[in-house]
mmCIF file of C-alpha atoms in Angstrom:
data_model
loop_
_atom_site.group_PDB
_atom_site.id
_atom_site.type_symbol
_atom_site.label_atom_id
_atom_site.label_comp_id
_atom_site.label_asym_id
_atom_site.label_seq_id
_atom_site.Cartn_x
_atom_site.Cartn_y
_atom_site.Cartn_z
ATOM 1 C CA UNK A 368 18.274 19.408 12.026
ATOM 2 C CA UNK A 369 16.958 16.568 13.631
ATOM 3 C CA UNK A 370 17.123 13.388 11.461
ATOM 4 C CA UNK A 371 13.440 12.019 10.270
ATOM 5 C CA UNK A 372 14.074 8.920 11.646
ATOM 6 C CA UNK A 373 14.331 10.277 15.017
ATOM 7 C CA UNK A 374 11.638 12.724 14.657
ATOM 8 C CA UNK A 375 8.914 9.884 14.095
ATOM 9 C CA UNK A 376 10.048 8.149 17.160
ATOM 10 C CA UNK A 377 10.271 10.421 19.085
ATOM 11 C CA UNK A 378 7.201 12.787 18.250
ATOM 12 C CA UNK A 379 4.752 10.125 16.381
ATOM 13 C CA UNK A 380 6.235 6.832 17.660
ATOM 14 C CA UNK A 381 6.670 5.621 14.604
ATOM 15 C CA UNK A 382 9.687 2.958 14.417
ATOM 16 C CA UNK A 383 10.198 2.338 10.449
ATOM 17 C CA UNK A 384 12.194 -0.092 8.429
ATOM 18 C CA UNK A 385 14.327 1.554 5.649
ATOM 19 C CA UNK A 386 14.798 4.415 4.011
ATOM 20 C CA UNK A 387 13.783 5.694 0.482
ATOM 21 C CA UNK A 388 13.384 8.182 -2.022
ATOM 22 C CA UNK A 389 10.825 8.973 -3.473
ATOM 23 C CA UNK A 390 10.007 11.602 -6.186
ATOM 24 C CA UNK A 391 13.489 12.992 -5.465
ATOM 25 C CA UNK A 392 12.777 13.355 -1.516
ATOM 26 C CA UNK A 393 13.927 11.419 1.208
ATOM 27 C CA UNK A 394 11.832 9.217 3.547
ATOM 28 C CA UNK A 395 11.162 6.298 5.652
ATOM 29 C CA UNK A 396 9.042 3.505 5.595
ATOM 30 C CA UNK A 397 6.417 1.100 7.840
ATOM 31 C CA UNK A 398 4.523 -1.018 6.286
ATOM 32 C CA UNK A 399 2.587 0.107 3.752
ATOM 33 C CA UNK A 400 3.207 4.059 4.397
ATOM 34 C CA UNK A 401 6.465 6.039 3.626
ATOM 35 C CA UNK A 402 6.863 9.142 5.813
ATOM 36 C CA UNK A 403 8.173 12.565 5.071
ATOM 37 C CA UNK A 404 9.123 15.676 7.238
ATOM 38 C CA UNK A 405 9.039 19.277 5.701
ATOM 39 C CA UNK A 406 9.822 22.549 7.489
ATOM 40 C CA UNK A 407 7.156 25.043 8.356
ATOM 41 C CA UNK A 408 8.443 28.160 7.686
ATOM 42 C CA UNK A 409 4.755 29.713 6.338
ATOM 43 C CA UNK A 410 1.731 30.645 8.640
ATOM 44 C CA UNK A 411 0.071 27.715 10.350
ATOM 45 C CA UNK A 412 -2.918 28.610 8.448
ATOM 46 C CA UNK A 413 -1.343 28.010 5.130
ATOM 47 C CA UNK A 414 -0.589 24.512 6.076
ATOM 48 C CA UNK A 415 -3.765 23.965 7.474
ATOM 49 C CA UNK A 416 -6.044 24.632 4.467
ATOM 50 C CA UNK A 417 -3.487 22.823 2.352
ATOM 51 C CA UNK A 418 -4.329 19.606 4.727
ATOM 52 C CA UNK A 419 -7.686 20.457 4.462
ATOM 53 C CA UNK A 420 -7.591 19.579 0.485
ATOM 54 C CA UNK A 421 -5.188 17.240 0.704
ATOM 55 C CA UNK A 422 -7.411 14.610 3.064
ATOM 56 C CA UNK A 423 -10.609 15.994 0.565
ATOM 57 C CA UNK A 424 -8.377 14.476 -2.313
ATOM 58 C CA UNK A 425 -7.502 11.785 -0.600
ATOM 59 C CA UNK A 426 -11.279 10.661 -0.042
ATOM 60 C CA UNK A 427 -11.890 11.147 -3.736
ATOM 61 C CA UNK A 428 -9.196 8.695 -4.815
ATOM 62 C CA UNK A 429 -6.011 10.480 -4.812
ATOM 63 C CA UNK A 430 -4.234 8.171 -2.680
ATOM 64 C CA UNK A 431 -0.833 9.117 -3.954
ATOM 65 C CA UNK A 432 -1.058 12.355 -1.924
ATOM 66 C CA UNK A 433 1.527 12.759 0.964
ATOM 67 C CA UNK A 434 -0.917 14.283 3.914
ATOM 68 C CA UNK A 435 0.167 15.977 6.927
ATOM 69 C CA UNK A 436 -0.667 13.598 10.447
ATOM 70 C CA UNK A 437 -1.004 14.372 13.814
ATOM 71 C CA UNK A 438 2.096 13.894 16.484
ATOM 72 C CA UNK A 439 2.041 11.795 19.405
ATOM 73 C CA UNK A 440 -0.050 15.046 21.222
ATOM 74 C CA UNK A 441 -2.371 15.509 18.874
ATOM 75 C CA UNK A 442 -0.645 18.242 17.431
ATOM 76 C CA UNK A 443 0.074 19.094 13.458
ATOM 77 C CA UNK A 444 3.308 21.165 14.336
ATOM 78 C CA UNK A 445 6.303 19.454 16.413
ATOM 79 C CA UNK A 446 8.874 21.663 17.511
ATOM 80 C CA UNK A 447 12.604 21.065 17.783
ATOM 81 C CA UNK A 448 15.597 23.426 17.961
ATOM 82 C CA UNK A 449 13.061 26.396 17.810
ATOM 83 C CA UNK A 450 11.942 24.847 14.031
ATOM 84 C CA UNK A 451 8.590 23.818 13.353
ATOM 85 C CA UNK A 452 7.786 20.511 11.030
ATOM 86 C CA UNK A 453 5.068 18.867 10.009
ATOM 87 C CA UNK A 454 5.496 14.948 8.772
ATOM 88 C CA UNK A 455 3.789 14.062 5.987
ATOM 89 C CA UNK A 456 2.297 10.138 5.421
ATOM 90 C CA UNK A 457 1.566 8.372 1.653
ATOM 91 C CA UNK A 458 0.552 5.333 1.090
ATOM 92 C CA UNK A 459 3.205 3.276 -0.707
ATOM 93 C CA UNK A 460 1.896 2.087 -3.931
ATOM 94 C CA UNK A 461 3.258 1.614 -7.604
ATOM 95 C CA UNK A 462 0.678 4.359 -9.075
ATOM 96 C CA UNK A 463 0.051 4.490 -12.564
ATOM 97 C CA UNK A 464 -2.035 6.012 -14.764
ATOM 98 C CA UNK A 465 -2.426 5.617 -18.439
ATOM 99 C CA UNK A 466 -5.102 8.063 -19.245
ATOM 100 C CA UNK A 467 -4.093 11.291 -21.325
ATOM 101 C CA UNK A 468 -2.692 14.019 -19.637
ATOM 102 C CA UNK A 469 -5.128 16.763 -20.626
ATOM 103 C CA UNK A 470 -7.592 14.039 -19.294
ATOM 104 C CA UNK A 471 -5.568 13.145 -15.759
ATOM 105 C CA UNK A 472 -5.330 17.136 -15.109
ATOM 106 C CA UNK A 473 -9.541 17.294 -15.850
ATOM 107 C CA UNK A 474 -10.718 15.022 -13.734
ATOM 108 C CA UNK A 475 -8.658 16.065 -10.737
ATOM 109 C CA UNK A 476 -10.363 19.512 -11.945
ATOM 110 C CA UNK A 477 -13.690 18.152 -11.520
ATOM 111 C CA UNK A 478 -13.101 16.322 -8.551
ATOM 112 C CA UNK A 479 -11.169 19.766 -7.038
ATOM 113 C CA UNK A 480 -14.476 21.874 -8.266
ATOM 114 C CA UNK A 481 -16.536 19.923 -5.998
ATOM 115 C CA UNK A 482 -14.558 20.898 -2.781
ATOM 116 C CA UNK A 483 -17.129 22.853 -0.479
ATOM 117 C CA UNK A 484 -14.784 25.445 0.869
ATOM 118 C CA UNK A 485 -12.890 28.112 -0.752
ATOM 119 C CA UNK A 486 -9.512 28.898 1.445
ATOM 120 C CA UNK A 487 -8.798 32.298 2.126
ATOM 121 C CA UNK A 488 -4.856 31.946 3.063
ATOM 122 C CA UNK A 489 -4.142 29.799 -0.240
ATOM 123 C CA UNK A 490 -6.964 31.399 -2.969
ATOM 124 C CA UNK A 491 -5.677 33.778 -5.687
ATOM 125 C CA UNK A 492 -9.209 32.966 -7.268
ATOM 126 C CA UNK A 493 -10.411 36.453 -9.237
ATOM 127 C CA UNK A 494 -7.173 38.058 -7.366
ATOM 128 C CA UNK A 495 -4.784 37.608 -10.385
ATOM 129 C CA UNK A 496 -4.697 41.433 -11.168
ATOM 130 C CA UNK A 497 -3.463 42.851 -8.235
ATOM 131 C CA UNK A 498 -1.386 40.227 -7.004
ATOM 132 C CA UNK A 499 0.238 40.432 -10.682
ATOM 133 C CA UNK A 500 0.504 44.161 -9.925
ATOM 134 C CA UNK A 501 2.069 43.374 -6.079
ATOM 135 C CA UNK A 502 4.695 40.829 -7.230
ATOM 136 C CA UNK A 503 5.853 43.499 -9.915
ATOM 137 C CA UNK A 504 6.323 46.609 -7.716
ATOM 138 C CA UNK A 505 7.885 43.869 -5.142
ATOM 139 C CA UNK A 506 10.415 42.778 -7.651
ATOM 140 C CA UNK A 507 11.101 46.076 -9.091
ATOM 141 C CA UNK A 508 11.870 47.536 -5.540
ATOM 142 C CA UNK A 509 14.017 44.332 -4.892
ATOM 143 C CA UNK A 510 16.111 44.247 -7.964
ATOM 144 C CA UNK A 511 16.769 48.348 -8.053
ATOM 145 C CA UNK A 512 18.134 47.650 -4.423
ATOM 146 C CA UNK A 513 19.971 45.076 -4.636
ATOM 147 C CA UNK A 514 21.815 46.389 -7.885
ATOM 148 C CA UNK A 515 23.380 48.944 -5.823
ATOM 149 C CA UNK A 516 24.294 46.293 -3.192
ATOM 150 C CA UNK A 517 25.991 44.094 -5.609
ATOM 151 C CA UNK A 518 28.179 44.600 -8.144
ATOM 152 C CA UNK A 519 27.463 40.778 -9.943
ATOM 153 C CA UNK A 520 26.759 40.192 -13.667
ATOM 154 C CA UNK A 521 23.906 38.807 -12.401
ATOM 155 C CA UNK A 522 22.400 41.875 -11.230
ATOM 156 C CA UNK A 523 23.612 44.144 -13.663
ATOM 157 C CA UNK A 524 21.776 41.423 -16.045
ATOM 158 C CA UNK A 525 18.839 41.897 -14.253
ATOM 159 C CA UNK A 526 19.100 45.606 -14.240
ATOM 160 C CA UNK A 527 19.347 45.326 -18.052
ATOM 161 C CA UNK A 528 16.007 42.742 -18.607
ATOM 162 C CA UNK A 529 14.167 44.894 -16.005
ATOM 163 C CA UNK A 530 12.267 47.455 -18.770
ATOM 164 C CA UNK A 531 11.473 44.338 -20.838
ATOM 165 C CA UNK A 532 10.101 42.654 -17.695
ATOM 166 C CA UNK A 533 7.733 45.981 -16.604
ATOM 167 C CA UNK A 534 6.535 46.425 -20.384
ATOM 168 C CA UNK A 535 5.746 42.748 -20.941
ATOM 169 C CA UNK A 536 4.024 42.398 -17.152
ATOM 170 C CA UNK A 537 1.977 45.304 -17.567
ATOM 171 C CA UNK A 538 0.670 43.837 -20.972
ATOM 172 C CA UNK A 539 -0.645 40.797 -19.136
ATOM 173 C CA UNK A 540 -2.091 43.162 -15.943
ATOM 174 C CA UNK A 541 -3.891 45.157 -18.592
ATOM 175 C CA UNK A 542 -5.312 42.055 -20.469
ATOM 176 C CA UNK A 543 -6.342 40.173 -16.988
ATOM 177 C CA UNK A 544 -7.801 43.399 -16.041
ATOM 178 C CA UNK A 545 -10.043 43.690 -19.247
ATOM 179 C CA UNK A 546 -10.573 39.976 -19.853
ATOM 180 C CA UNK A 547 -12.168 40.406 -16.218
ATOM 181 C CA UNK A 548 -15.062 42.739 -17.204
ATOM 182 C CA UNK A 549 -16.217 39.500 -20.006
ATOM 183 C CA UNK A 550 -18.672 37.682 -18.625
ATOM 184 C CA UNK A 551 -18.636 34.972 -21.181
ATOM 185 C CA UNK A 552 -18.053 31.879 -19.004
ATOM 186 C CA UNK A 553 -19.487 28.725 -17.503
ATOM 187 C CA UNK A 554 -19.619 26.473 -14.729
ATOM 188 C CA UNK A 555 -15.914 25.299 -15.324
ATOM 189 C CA UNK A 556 -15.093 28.742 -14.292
ATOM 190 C CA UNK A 557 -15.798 28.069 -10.754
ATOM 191 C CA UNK A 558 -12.679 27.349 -8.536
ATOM 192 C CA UNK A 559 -11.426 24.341 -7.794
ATOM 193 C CA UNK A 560 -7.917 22.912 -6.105
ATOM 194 C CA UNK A 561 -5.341 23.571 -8.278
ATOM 195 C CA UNK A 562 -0.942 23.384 -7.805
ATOM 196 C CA UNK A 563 1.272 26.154 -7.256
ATOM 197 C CA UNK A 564 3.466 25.525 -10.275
ATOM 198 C CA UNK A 565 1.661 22.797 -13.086
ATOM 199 C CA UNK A 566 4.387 20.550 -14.647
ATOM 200 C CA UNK A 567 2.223 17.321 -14.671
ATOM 201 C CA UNK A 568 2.578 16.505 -10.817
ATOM 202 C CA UNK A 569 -0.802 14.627 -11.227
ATOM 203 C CA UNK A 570 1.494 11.440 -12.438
ATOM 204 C CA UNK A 571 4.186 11.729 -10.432
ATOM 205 C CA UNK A 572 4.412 9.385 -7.579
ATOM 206 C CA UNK A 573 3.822 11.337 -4.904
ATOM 207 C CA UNK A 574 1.946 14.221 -4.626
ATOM 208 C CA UNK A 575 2.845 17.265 -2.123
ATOM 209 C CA UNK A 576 0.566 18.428 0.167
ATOM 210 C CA UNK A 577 2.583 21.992 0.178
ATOM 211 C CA UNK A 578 2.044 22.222 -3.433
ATOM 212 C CA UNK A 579 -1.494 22.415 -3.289
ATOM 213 C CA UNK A 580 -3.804 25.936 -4.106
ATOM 214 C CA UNK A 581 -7.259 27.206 -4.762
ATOM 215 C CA UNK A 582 -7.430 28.719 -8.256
ATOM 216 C CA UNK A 583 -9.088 29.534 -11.441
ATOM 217 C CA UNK A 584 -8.526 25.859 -13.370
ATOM 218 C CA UNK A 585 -6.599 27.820 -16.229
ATOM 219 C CA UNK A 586 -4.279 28.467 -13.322
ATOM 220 C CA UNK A 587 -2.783 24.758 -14.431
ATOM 221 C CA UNK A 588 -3.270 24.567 -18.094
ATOM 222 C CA UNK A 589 -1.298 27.771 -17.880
ATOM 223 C CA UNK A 590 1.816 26.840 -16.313
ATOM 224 C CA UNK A 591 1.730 23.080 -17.833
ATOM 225 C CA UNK A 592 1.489 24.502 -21.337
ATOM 226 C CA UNK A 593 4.465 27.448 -20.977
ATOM 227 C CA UNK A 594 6.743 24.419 -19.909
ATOM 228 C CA UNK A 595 5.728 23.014 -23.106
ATOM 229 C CA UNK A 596 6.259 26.334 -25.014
ATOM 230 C CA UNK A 597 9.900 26.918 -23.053
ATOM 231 C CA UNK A 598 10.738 23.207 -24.177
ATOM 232 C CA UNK A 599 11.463 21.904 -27.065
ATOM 233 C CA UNK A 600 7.928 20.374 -27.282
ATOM 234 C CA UNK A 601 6.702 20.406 -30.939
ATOM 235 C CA UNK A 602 2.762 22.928 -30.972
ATOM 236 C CA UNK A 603 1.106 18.887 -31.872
ATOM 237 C CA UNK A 604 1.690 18.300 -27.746
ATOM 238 C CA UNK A 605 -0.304 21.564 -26.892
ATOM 239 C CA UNK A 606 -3.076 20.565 -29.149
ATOM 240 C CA UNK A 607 -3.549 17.028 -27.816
ATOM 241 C CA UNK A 608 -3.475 18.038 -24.247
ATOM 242 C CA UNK A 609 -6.002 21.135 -24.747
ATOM 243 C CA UNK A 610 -8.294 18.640 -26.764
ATOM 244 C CA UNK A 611 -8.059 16.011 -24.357
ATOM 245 C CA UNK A 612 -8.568 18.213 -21.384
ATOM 246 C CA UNK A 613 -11.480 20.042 -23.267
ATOM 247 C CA UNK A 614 -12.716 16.532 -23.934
ATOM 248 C CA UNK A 615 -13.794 16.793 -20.165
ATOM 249 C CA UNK A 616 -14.125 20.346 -19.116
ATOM 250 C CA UNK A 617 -14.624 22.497 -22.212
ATOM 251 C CA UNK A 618 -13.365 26.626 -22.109
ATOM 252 C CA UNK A 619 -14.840 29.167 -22.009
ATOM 253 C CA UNK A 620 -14.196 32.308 -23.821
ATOM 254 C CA UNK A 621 -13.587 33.733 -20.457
ATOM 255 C CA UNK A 622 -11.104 30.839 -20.027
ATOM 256 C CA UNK A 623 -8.917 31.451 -23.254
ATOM 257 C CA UNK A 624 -8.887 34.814 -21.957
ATOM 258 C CA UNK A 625 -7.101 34.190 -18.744
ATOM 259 C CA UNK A 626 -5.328 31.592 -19.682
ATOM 260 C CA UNK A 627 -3.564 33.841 -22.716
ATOM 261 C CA UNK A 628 -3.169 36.336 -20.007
ATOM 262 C CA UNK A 629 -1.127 34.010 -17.629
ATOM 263 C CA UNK A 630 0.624 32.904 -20.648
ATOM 264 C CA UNK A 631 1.652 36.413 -21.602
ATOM 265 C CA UNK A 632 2.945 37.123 -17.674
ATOM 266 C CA UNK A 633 6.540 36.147 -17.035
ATOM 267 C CA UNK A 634 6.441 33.900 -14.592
ATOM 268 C CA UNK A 635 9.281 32.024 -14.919
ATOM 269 C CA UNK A 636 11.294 34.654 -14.949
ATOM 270 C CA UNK A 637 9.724 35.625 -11.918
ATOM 271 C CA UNK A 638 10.107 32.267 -10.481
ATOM 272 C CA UNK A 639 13.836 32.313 -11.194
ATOM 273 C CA UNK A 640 14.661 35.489 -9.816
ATOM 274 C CA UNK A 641 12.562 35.072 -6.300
ATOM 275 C CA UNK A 642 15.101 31.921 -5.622
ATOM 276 C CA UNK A 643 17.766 35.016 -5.825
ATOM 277 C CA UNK A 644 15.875 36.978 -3.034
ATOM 278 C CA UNK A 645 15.730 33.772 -0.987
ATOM 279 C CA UNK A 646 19.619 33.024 -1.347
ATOM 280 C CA UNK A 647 18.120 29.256 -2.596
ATOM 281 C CA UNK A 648 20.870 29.559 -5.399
ATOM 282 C CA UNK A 649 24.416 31.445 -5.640
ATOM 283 C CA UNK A 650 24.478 34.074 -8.351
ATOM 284 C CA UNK A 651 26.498 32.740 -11.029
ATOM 285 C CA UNK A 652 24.133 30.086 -11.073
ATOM 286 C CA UNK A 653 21.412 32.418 -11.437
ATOM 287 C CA UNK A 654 22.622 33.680 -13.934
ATOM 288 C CA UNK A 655 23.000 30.934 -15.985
ATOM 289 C CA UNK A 656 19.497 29.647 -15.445
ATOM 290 C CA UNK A 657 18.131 33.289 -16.325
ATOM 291 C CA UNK A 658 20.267 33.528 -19.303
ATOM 292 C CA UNK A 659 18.630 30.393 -20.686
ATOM 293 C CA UNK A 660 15.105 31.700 -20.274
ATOM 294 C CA UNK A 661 16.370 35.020 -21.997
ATOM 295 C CA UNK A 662 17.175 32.825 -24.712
ATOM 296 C CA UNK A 663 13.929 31.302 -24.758
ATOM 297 C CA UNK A 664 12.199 34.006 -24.814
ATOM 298 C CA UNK A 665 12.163 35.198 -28.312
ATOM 299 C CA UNK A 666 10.640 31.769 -29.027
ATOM 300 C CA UNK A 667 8.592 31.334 -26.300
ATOM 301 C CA UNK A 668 6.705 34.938 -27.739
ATOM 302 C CA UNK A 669 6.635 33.764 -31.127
ATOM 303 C CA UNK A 670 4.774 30.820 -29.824
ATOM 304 C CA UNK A 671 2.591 32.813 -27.754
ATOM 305 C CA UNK A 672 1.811 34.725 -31.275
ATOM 306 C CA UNK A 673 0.603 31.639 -32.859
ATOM 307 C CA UNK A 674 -1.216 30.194 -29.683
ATOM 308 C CA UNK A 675 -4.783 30.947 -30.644
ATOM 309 C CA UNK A 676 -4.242 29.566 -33.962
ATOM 310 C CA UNK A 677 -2.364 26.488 -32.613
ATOM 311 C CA UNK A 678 -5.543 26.050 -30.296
ATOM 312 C CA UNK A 679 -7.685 26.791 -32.516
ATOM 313 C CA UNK A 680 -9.488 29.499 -31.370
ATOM 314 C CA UNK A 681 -11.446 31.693 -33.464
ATOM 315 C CA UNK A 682 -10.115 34.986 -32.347
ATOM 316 C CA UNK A 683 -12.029 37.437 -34.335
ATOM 317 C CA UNK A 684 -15.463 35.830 -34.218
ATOM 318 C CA UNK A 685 -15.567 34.969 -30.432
ATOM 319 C CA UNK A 686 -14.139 39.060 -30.426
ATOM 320 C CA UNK A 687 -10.832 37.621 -27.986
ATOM 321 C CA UNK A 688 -8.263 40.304 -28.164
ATOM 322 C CA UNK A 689 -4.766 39.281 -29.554
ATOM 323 C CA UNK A 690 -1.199 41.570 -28.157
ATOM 324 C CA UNK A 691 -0.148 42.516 -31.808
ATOM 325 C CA UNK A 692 3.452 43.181 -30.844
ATOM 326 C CA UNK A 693 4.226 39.852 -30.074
#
């Protein structure tokens, strides 16, 4: 792989001064900016959208944002060794922010519902359903296969967890599908930019272009709040950031609905075992990692049980369905 520092030269003749890290990645600094390179392995069209919001945030104050820039030819994309990379620029700046998180992740909302555009390659807006229903017939296919391919604990673990995965999936593709058909919502319904995987990003300091998605805002609140749940966070956390966020962008009953929903799905499992199909992690470790969410689980669903309550969300007067076998 070419080294970064060469890459700027080279393709953006950009001669910098020392290197860094920053938020765990490595880059390279002029001046005021510090300079990034990521590989483009997705469709060009994924990356351009993603810039697309990423220069909109940018405008709007989020100046923490690492955005793609151009090479030396005008070009997004610069090509060595047959690999494709796009450099990403952020201002360097000590960024901090002292407002609530519920708060931070509402205006961003706000600011993200305001975007004129909705993307086509990066939207799962109104599309949680099927694509639900297309990761789960993916990863059943996958997992069946490569059981029979491997012989690991790993698999045979997964092979084990697989019912429990299908009946508690299905669950949140039935609820999805019927909290679809209630038309109890607002104007904080409407889409705005959202991130691929919540877990307070919006105070980190740097944010990722590549992270960056078009989605229903519970899309967030979601993922932020089952890291809470899979932590050892005490329920006061989830209250505060709900109340704070509501403070700013009150739900809907539409809202709670999805947001139970993408509570109920198993993401993280699902997260944990698509590093497997990408070889990003050998399997014992893979193991271990799912292992400790299997652990979790029991308590993350009694939790989930509670979570209307802990919200508090009058269940039976705003006529929200509960899953009783939780």
């Amino acid at each position: 792989m070419l080294p970064l520092r060469e890459l700027l030269a080279t393709h953006y003749a950009i001669q910098t001064e020392e290197k860094l890290v920053l938020d765990g990645k490595e880059g390279y600094r002029q001046g005021e900016y510090v300079y990034f390179t990521i590989s483009a392995d997705n469709k060009e069209i994924i990356y351009m959208e993603q810039a697309a919001l990423a220069y909109y945030l940018v405008e709007n104050g989020y100046r923490h944002l690492a955005i793609p820039i151009p090479n030396v030819h005008g070009e997004w994309f610069s090509l060595h060794q047959d690999k494709k990379y796009i450099v990403l620029q952020v201002q360097y700046t000590q960024q901090g922010n002292d407002l609530p998180k519920g708060e931070v992740l509402a205006n961003f909302h706000q600011v993200g519902s305001a975007y004129s555009y909705e993307p086509q390659s990066i939207s799962s807006y109104g599309g949680w359903k099927q694509l639900w229903i297309d990761k789960l017939t993916v990863f059943e296919t996958k997992i069946e296969k490569d059981a029979l391919d491997h012989s690991s604990n790993y698999h045979r673990l997964l092979m084990d967890v697989l019912p429990y995965i299908i009946g508690i999936s299905e669950n949140a593709i039935q609820y999805i599908g019927e909290s679809e058909k209630d038309y109890r919502f607002h104007d904080a319904d409407q889409g705005t930019i959202a991130f691929r995987r919540y877990a307070g990003n919006l105070v980190n300091p740097v944010l990722w272009t590549n992270d960056l998605v078009y989605d229903h805002p519970t899309r967030d609140l979601a993922e932020y709040i089952r890291l809470l749940m899979l932590g050892n966070n005490d329920q006061q956390e989830i209250i505060t950031f709900l109340n704070d966020y509501q403070s700013i962008r009150p739900l809907s009953v539409f809202s709670w609905r999805l947001l139970y929903a993408r509570l109920i799905f198993p993401m993280h499992l699902f997260d944990v075992i698509g590093k497997g199909f990408l070889n990003q992690l050998p399997h014992d470790q893979l193991h271990e990692e799912i292992t400790v969410l299997l652990d979790k689980q029991a308590i993350y669903e009694k939790k989930l049980r509670h979570f209307f309550q802990i919200a508090n969300v009058e269940t039976e007067s705003l006529h929200i369905p509960v899953l009783h076998w939780l």
